[in-house]
Every structure is written in structure tokens, then in C-alpha cells.
Coordinates of C-alpha atoms in Angstrom, one line a residue:
X1 CA 0.0 0.0 0.0
X2 CA 1.4 3.4 -1.0
X3 CA 0.1 7.0 -1.4
X4 CA -0.7 6.5 -5.0
X5 CA -2.8 3.4 -4.3
X6 CA -4.7 5.0 -1.5
X7 CA -5.5 8.1 -3.4
X8 CA -6.5 6.1 -6.4
X9 CA -8.7 3.8 -4.4
X10 CA -10.6 6.8 -3.0
X11 CA -11.0 8.4 -6.4
X12 CA -12.1 5.1 -8.0
X13 CA -14.6 4.5 -5.2
X14 CA -16.2 7.9 -5.8
X15 CA -16.2 7.6 -9.5
X16 CA -17.7 4.1 -9.7
X17 CA -20.3 4.5 -6.9
X18 CA -21.4 8.0 -7.9
X19 CA -20.9 7.8 -11.7
X20 CA -22.2 4.3 -12.5
X21 CA -25.9 5.4 -12.6
X22 CA -25.0 8.2 -14.9
X23 CA -23.3 5.7 -17.2
X24 CA -26.5 3.6 -17.3
X25 CA -28.4 6.9 -18.1
X26 CA -26.0 7.7 -20.9
X27 CA -26.4 4.2 -22.4
X28 CA -30.2 4.4 -22.2
X29 CA -30.2 7.8 -23.7
X30 CA -28.0 6.7 -26.6
X31 CA -30.2 3.7 -27.3
X32 CA -33.4 5.9 -27.1
X33 CA -32.0 8.4 -29.6
X34 CA -31.0 5.7 -32.0
X35 CA -34.5 4.2 -31.7
X36 CA -36.2 7.6 -32.4
X37 CA -37.3 8.2 -28.8
X38 CA -36.5 11.3 -26.6
X39 CA -35.3 9.3 -23.6
X40 CA -35.7 10.1 -19.9
X41 CA -32.3 11.8 -19.6
X42 CA -29.0 10.6 -18.2
X43 CA -30.0 11.5 -14.6
X44 CA -33.1 9.2 -14.5
X45 CA -31.3 6.1 -13.0
X46 CA -30.1 8.3 -10.1
X47 CA -33.7 9.5 -9.6
X48 CA -35.0 6.0 -9.7
X49 CA -32.4 4.9 -7.1
X50 CA -33.2 7.8 -4.8
X51 CA -36.9 6.8 -4.9
X52 CA -36.1 3.1 -4.2
X53 CA -33.7 3.8 -1.4
X54 CA -36.4 5.9 0.4
X55 CA -38.9 3.0 0.3
X56 CA -39.2 0.2 2.9
X57 CA -37.8 -3.2 2.0
X58 CA -40.3 -6.0 1.8
X59 CA -39.2 -9.6 2.6
X60 CA -41.3 -12.4 1.2
X61 CA -42.7 -14.9 3.7
X62 CA -40.5 -18.0 4.0
X63 CA -37.2 -16.5 2.9
X64 CA -34.1 -16.8 5.0
X65 CA -31.1 -14.5 5.7
X66 CA -29.7 -15.5 2.3
X67 CA -32.4 -13.4 0.6
X68 CA -31.7 -10.4 3.0
X69 CA -28.0 -10.2 2.8
X70 CA -27.6 -11.0 -1.0
X71 CA -27.9 -7.3 -2.0
X72 CA -25.3 -6.3 0.6
X73 CA -22.9 -9.0 -0.6
X74 CA -23.4 -7.9 -4.2
X75 CA -22.7 -4.3 -3.4
X76 CA -19.7 -5.1 -1.1
X77 CA -17.9 -7.3 -3.6
X78 CA -18.4 -4.7 -6.3
X79 CA -17.1 -1.9 -4.2
X80 CA -14.0 -3.8 -3.3
X81 CA -13.3 -4.5 -7.0
X82 CA -13.9 -0.8 -7.7
X83 CA -11.3 0.2 -5.0
X84 CA -8.5 -2.2 -5.8
X85 CA -8.6 -2.6 -9.6
X86 CA -6.3 -0.3 -11.7
X87 CA -8.9 2.2 -13.0
X88 CA -7.4 5.6 -12.2
X89 CA -3.9 4.6 -11.0
X90 CA -1.6 1.6 -11.6
X91 CA -1.0 1.2 -7.9
X92 CA -3.7 -0.5 -5.7
X93 CA -4.9 0.4 -2.3
X94 CA -4.7 -3.3 -1.4
X95 CA -2.2 -4.8 -3.8
X96 CA -2.8 -8.5 -2.8
X97 CA -6.5 -8.2 -3.7
X98 CA -5.8 -6.6 -7.1
X99 CA -5.0 -10.0 -8.4
X100 CA -6.7 -11.6 -11.3
X101 CA -8.0 -14.6 -9.3
X102 CA -9.1 -12.5 -6.4
X103 CA -11.0 -10.0 -8.5
X104 CA -12.8 -12.7 -10.6
X105 CA -13.7 -14.5 -7.3
X106 CA -15.2 -11.4 -5.9
X107 CA -17.3 -10.7 -9.0
X108 CA -18.4 -14.4 -9.0
X109 CA -19.3 -14.2 -5.3
X110 CA -21.8 -11.4 -5.9
X111 CA -23.4 -13.3 -8.8
X112 CA -23.7 -16.5 -6.8
X113 CA -25.2 -14.6 -3.8
X114 CA -27.9 -13.1 -6.1
X115 CA -28.7 -16.5 -7.6
X116 CA -29.0 -18.1 -4.1
X117 CA -31.4 -15.3 -3.2
X118 CA -33.5 -16.1 -6.3
X119 CA -33.6 -19.8 -5.3
X120 CA -34.4 -18.8 -1.7
X121 CA -37.7 -17.3 -2.7
X122 CA -39.1 -20.6 -3.8
X123 CA -40.8 -19.1 -6.8
X124 CA -40.8 -20.6 -10.3
X125 CA -39.3 -17.5 -11.9
X126 CA -36.7 -17.0 -9.2
X127 CA -35.5 -20.6 -9.6
X128 CA -35.6 -20.3 -13.4
X129 CA -33.5 -17.1 -13.4
X130 CA -31.0 -18.6 -10.9
X131 CA -30.5 -21.7 -13.0
X132 CA -30.0 -19.7 -16.2
X133 CA -27.6 -17.4 -14.4
X134 CA -25.6 -20.4 -13.1
X135 CA -25.5 -21.9 -16.7
X136 CA -24.1 -18.6 -17.9
X137 CA -21.6 -18.0 -15.1
X138 CA -20.2 -21.6 -15.5
X139 CA -19.1 -20.6 -19.0
X140 CA -18.3 -17.0 -18.4
X141 CA -15.9 -17.2 -15.4
X142 CA -13.4 -19.6 -17.0
X143 CA -13.3 -17.3 -20.1
X144 CA -12.8 -14.3 -17.9
X145 CA -9.9 -16.0 -16.1
X146 CA -8.2 -17.4 -19.2
X147 CA -8.5 -14.2 -21.3
X148 CA -6.8 -12.0 -18.7
X149 CA -4.4 -14.8 -17.8
X150 CA -3.2 -14.7 -21.4
X151 CA -2.1 -11.1 -20.8
X152 CA -0.3 -12.0 -17.7
X153 CA 1.9 -14.8 -19.2
X154 CA 4.5 -12.4 -20.6
X155 CA 4.3 -10.2 -17.5
X156 CA 5.0 -13.1 -15.2
X157 CA 2.4 -11.9 -12.7
X158 CA -1.4 -12.1 -12.3
X159 CA -1.5 -8.7 -10.6
X160 CA -3.8 -6.4 -12.7
X161 CA -1.7 -3.4 -11.9
X162 CA 1.4 -5.2 -13.2
X163 CA -0.3 -6.1 -16.4
X164 CA -1.4 -2.5 -17.0
X165 CA 2.1 -1.2 -16.3
X166 CA 3.6 -3.7 -18.6
X167 CA 1.3 -2.6 -21.4
X168 CA 2.3 1.0 -20.8
X169 CA 5.9 0.1 -21.1
X170 CA 5.4 -2.0 -24.3
X171 CA 2.6 -0.4 -26.3
X172 CA 3.1 -2.8 -29.2
X173 CA 1.3 -5.5 -27.2
X174 CA -2.0 -3.7 -27.7
X175 CA -2.1 -4.8 -31.3
X176 CA -0.6 -8.3 -30.8
X177 CA -2.6 -11.4 -31.6
X178 CA -2.8 -12.2 -27.9
X179 CA -4.4 -8.9 -27.0
X180 CA -6.8 -9.0 -29.9
X181 CA -8.1 -12.5 -29.1
X182 CA -8.3 -11.8 -25.4
X183 CA -10.1 -8.5 -26.0
X184 CA -12.8 -10.2 -28.2
X185 CA -13.3 -12.9 -25.6
X186 CA -13.5 -10.3 -22.8
X187 CA -16.1 -8.3 -24.7
X188 CA -18.4 -11.4 -24.9
X189 CA -17.8 -12.0 -21.2
X190 CA -18.8 -8.5 -20.3
X191 CA -22.0 -8.7 -22.4
X192 CA -23.0 -12.0 -20.6
X193 CA -22.0 -10.9 -17.1
X194 CA -23.8 -7.6 -17.3
X195 CA -26.9 -9.0 -18.9
X196 CA -26.8 -7.1 -22.2
X197 CA -28.0 -8.1 -25.6
X198 CA -27.8 -10.6 -27.2
X199 CA -27.4 -12.7 -24.1
X200 CA -30.0 -10.9 -22.0
X201 CA -32.2 -7.8 -22.4
X202 CA -31.8 -5.4 -19.5
X203 CA -35.1 -3.7 -20.3
X204 CA -37.3 -6.8 -20.6
X205 CA -39.9 -8.0 -18.1
X206 CA -41.1 -10.9 -20.2
X207 CA -40.9 -13.8 -17.8
X208 CA -39.9 -16.5 -20.4
X209 CA -36.8 -14.7 -21.6
X210 CA -35.4 -12.7 -18.6
X211 CA -32.4 -13.9 -16.6
X212 CA -31.2 -11.2 -14.2
X213 CA -34.7 -9.7 -13.7
X214 CA -36.2 -13.1 -12.8
X215 CA -33.8 -13.4 -9.9
X216 CA -34.8 -10.0 -8.4
X217 CA -38.6 -10.1 -9.0
X218 CA -39.2 -10.4 -5.2
X219 CA -37.0 -7.5 -4.2
X220 CA -38.5 -4.1 -3.5
X221 CA -37.6 -0.8 -1.9
X222 CA -34.1 -0.4 -0.5
X223 CA -33.0 -3.9 -1.4
X224 CA -34.0 -3.5 -5.0
X225 CA -32.3 -0.1 -5.1
X226 CA -29.0 -1.8 -3.9
X227 CA -29.3 -4.5 -6.5
X228 CA -29.8 -2.0 -9.3
X229 CA -27.0 0.2 -8.0
X230 CA -24.6 -2.8 -7.7
X231 CA -25.5 -3.8 -11.3
X232 CA -24.6 -0.4 -12.6
X233 CA -21.3 -0.5 -10.6
X234 CA -20.5 -3.9 -12.0
X235 CA -21.0 -2.7 -15.6
X236 CA -18.7 0.3 -14.9
X237 CA -16.1 -2.0 -13.3
X238 CA -16.1 -4.5 -16.3
X239 CA -15.9 -1.7 -18.8
X240 CA -13.1 -0.1 -16.8
X241 CA -11.2 -3.4 -16.8
X242 CA -11.7 -3.8 -20.6
X243 CA -10.4 -0.2 -21.2
X244 CA -7.3 -0.3 -19.0
X245 CA -6.2 -3.8 -19.7
X246 CA -6.0 -3.2 -23.4
X247 CA -5.8 0.6 -23.8
X248 CA -4.2 1.8 -20.5
X249 CA -3.0 5.2 -21.7
X250 CA -3.9 8.1 -19.4
X251 CA -3.8 6.0 -16.2
X252 CA -1.9 7.7 -13.4
X253 CA 1.6 6.3 -12.5
X254 CA 2.5 9.1 -10.0
X255 CA 0.6 10.8 -7.2
X256 CA 0.8 14.3 -8.7
X257 CA -2.4 16.3 -9.2
X258 CA -2.0 16.5 -12.9
X259 CA -1.4 12.8 -13.3
X260 CA -4.4 12.0 -11.1
X261 CA -6.7 14.4 -12.9
X262 CA -5.6 12.9 -16.2
X263 CA -6.3 9.4 -14.8
X264 CA -9.8 10.4 -13.8
X265 CA -10.5 12.0 -17.2
X266 CA -9.1 9.1 -19.1
X267 CA -11.1 6.6 -17.1
X268 CA -14.4 8.5 -17.6
X269 CA -13.8 9.1 -21.3
X270 CA -12.9 5.4 -22.0
X271 CA -15.8 3.9 -20.0
X272 CA -18.4 6.3 -21.4
X273 CA -17.1 5.6 -24.9
X274 CA -17.3 1.9 -24.4
X275 CA -20.8 2.2 -22.9
X276 CA -22.0 4.3 -25.9
X277 CA -20.6 1.7 -28.3
X278 CA -22.2 -1.2 -26.4
X279 CA -25.6 0.5 -26.2
X280 CA -25.4 1.5 -29.9
X281 CA -24.6 -2.1 -30.9
X282 CA -27.6 -3.3 -28.9
X283 CA -30.0 -1.4 -31.2
X284 CA -29.0 -3.7 -34.1
X285 CA -29.0 -7.0 -32.2
X286 CA -31.8 -9.4 -31.3
X287 CA -31.8 -11.5 -28.2
X288 CA -30.4 -15.0 -28.7
X289 CA -32.5 -18.0 -27.7
X290 CA -31.3 -19.4 -24.4
X291 CA -30.1 -22.6 -26.0
X292 CA -27.8 -20.6 -28.4
X293 CA -26.1 -18.6 -25.6
X294 CA -23.8 -21.5 -24.6
X295 CA -22.6 -21.7 -28.2
X296 CA -21.6 -18.0 -28.1
X297 CA -19.9 -18.3 -24.7
X298 CA -18.1 -21.5 -25.8
X299 CA -16.8 -19.6 -28.8
X300 CA -15.4 -16.8 -26.5
X301 CA -13.8 -19.5 -24.4
X302 CA -12.1 -20.9 -27.4
X303 CA -10.8 -17.5 -28.3
X304 CA -9.4 -17.1 -24.8
X305 CA -7.6 -20.5 -25.1
X306 CA -6.1 -19.4 -28.4
X307 CA -4.9 -16.2 -26.7
X308 CA -3.2 -18.2 -23.9
X309 CA -1.6 -20.6 -26.5
X310 CA -0.3 -17.7 -28.5
X311 CA 1.0 -15.9 -25.4
X312 CA 3.0 -19.1 -24.3
X313 CA 4.3 -19.4 -27.8
X314 CA 5.5 -15.8 -28.0
X315 CA 7.0 -16.1 -24.5
X316 CA 9.3 -18.9 -25.6
X317 CA 12.8 -17.9 -26.6
X318 CA 13.4 -18.3 -30.3

């Protein structure tokens, strides 16, 4: 832990927690404009959260503590990732947690907690959403691990900050076959993990097609607000990882005001740009049938395996 890591952790916490609802608002506004609608404005997600957080939570009869603590686990794991990952600075507030395996485990823990909550309600839709989510996560998490591990082979470390620093020192890696294959695989992972089209539709409430929404149907009030807030923060965190692992320029490497300001600006610009591209692409995509989703995720896993194979080959002395 050093000064750069602590300052970066504080800045990242503020940016992700306060800025993630605005990112969702920007993405919704872009999609609305492309579909010929006016849209509710980029501040609407914050207004929705404020309304939900002021309401009383309602717990369904028969549920246990699993249902009650799942939103807190989801928020807590996402906040830890937001603090330790290299978003604004290359240094981490808790360097041991800024590891590939620790970050992926934290993100998976939040997803599993929400799936258990969906099962805990005992409803048909909760169980359906949880089973679908477990099918997706079983294919997504290995791809996430392998795709980022491909970047760590030549670095010799699974620390995310070390991977970003190595890319800064050798910019040619950005256009290498390893990076390109891993980037495509990671994009598919982010689409699946955050419930975006074509894997899931974040705006649907059709019971036979929804995944994420089915797990949280029984939540209301503050609990629902926490789940929605955590979902926005996870989207921001995933886009931040995609941006800085492959295009890390602008990230702060020193604890000077100019470097930190540049790091904040670069993070905001890159994440918003990725969010706009993602939402624009959704306008032209239709949701896949559930039985076709494993094929898409298996293809992304194959790309990540190719990236690892290429990285080991390039790392061998010739």
C-alpha cells in the first residue's frame, strides 16, 4: 500500500459509486435516440435509485437470511473491486486483492449470492432465473480468467496493476494477436456478465426470456435499489477493466495532481465511450435463444484459449 494506491482507491470508489448510474443513463439515452425516442435523460437512473432507497424493504414470507444479505454481498464485492482494480492509478490500495483470481472470485461471489437469493424465494421465476444465471456463469468465469491470464503470461504476474504497467511500457502489445483475441473474448464475457443483448435484455420484463430480472422479482424498496446500484457499478467495473487492460494510456503512474486528474478524465472518457458503443450495438442486435447462448460463450472461451496458447508461444525464446 502506498500513497498513489490509497488516493487512487478513494477516487475510484467515488467515480464508480457515484458515476455508474450516470453511465447507465447515458447508455439508455443513446439507445433511445437511435430508436427515435426522446429518452428520460441521463439522470433518470439516479432519480430511480433515490426513490427506491427511500422506500421500505419487503421480505417475502418463507425466505431466510440469504435473501436479505444478498444485495449487501453484491454491493460489497463490487465496491472492493472498484477500489482495488487499476482504473485511475496503476497502484492499488490493497495490492494483494488486485490479483486476477481475487477480482474474478469477488465478482463471481456477488453473482452467486444473487442466484441463491432467487432460489431462496421458492418461486418458479426465481429458480428459473437462478438456474439460467448459473449456466451462464459456469461458461463466463473460465473465459474471464483465461482471457486475462493470457495477458499475464509475458508479464509473469497475475496482478492487474502489473499487467497494465507492462502494457504501458510496451505499447506494441496492444495490437498483438494475444491482446486482440483476449479482447474479443472479454467483450463477450462483459455482455454476458452484465446481462446485455444478445445474451439478456436489461429492459425486458417478459418472464420467459429474462435472466437477471427473474432473480430479483421479489425484491422491493431499498433492497431493489441496492441490487440495481450494484448492477450499474459492475457494468462500470467491467468496462473499466476492458479499457485499462487493453488501452491503458492516461492512467496515473504518479501521485501528482496533474497525473491523477488525467487518470480520472481518461477513465471517464474510455468507460463512457465503451458504454456508448455497447448501447449503440444493442440497437441492431436481437436476443439469442437461451439454447444458443452456450454456443456464443463456448466460442469466446475458445478465443481465450487461443490467446493463452499464443502468449505461451510468444513467450518462448526463439
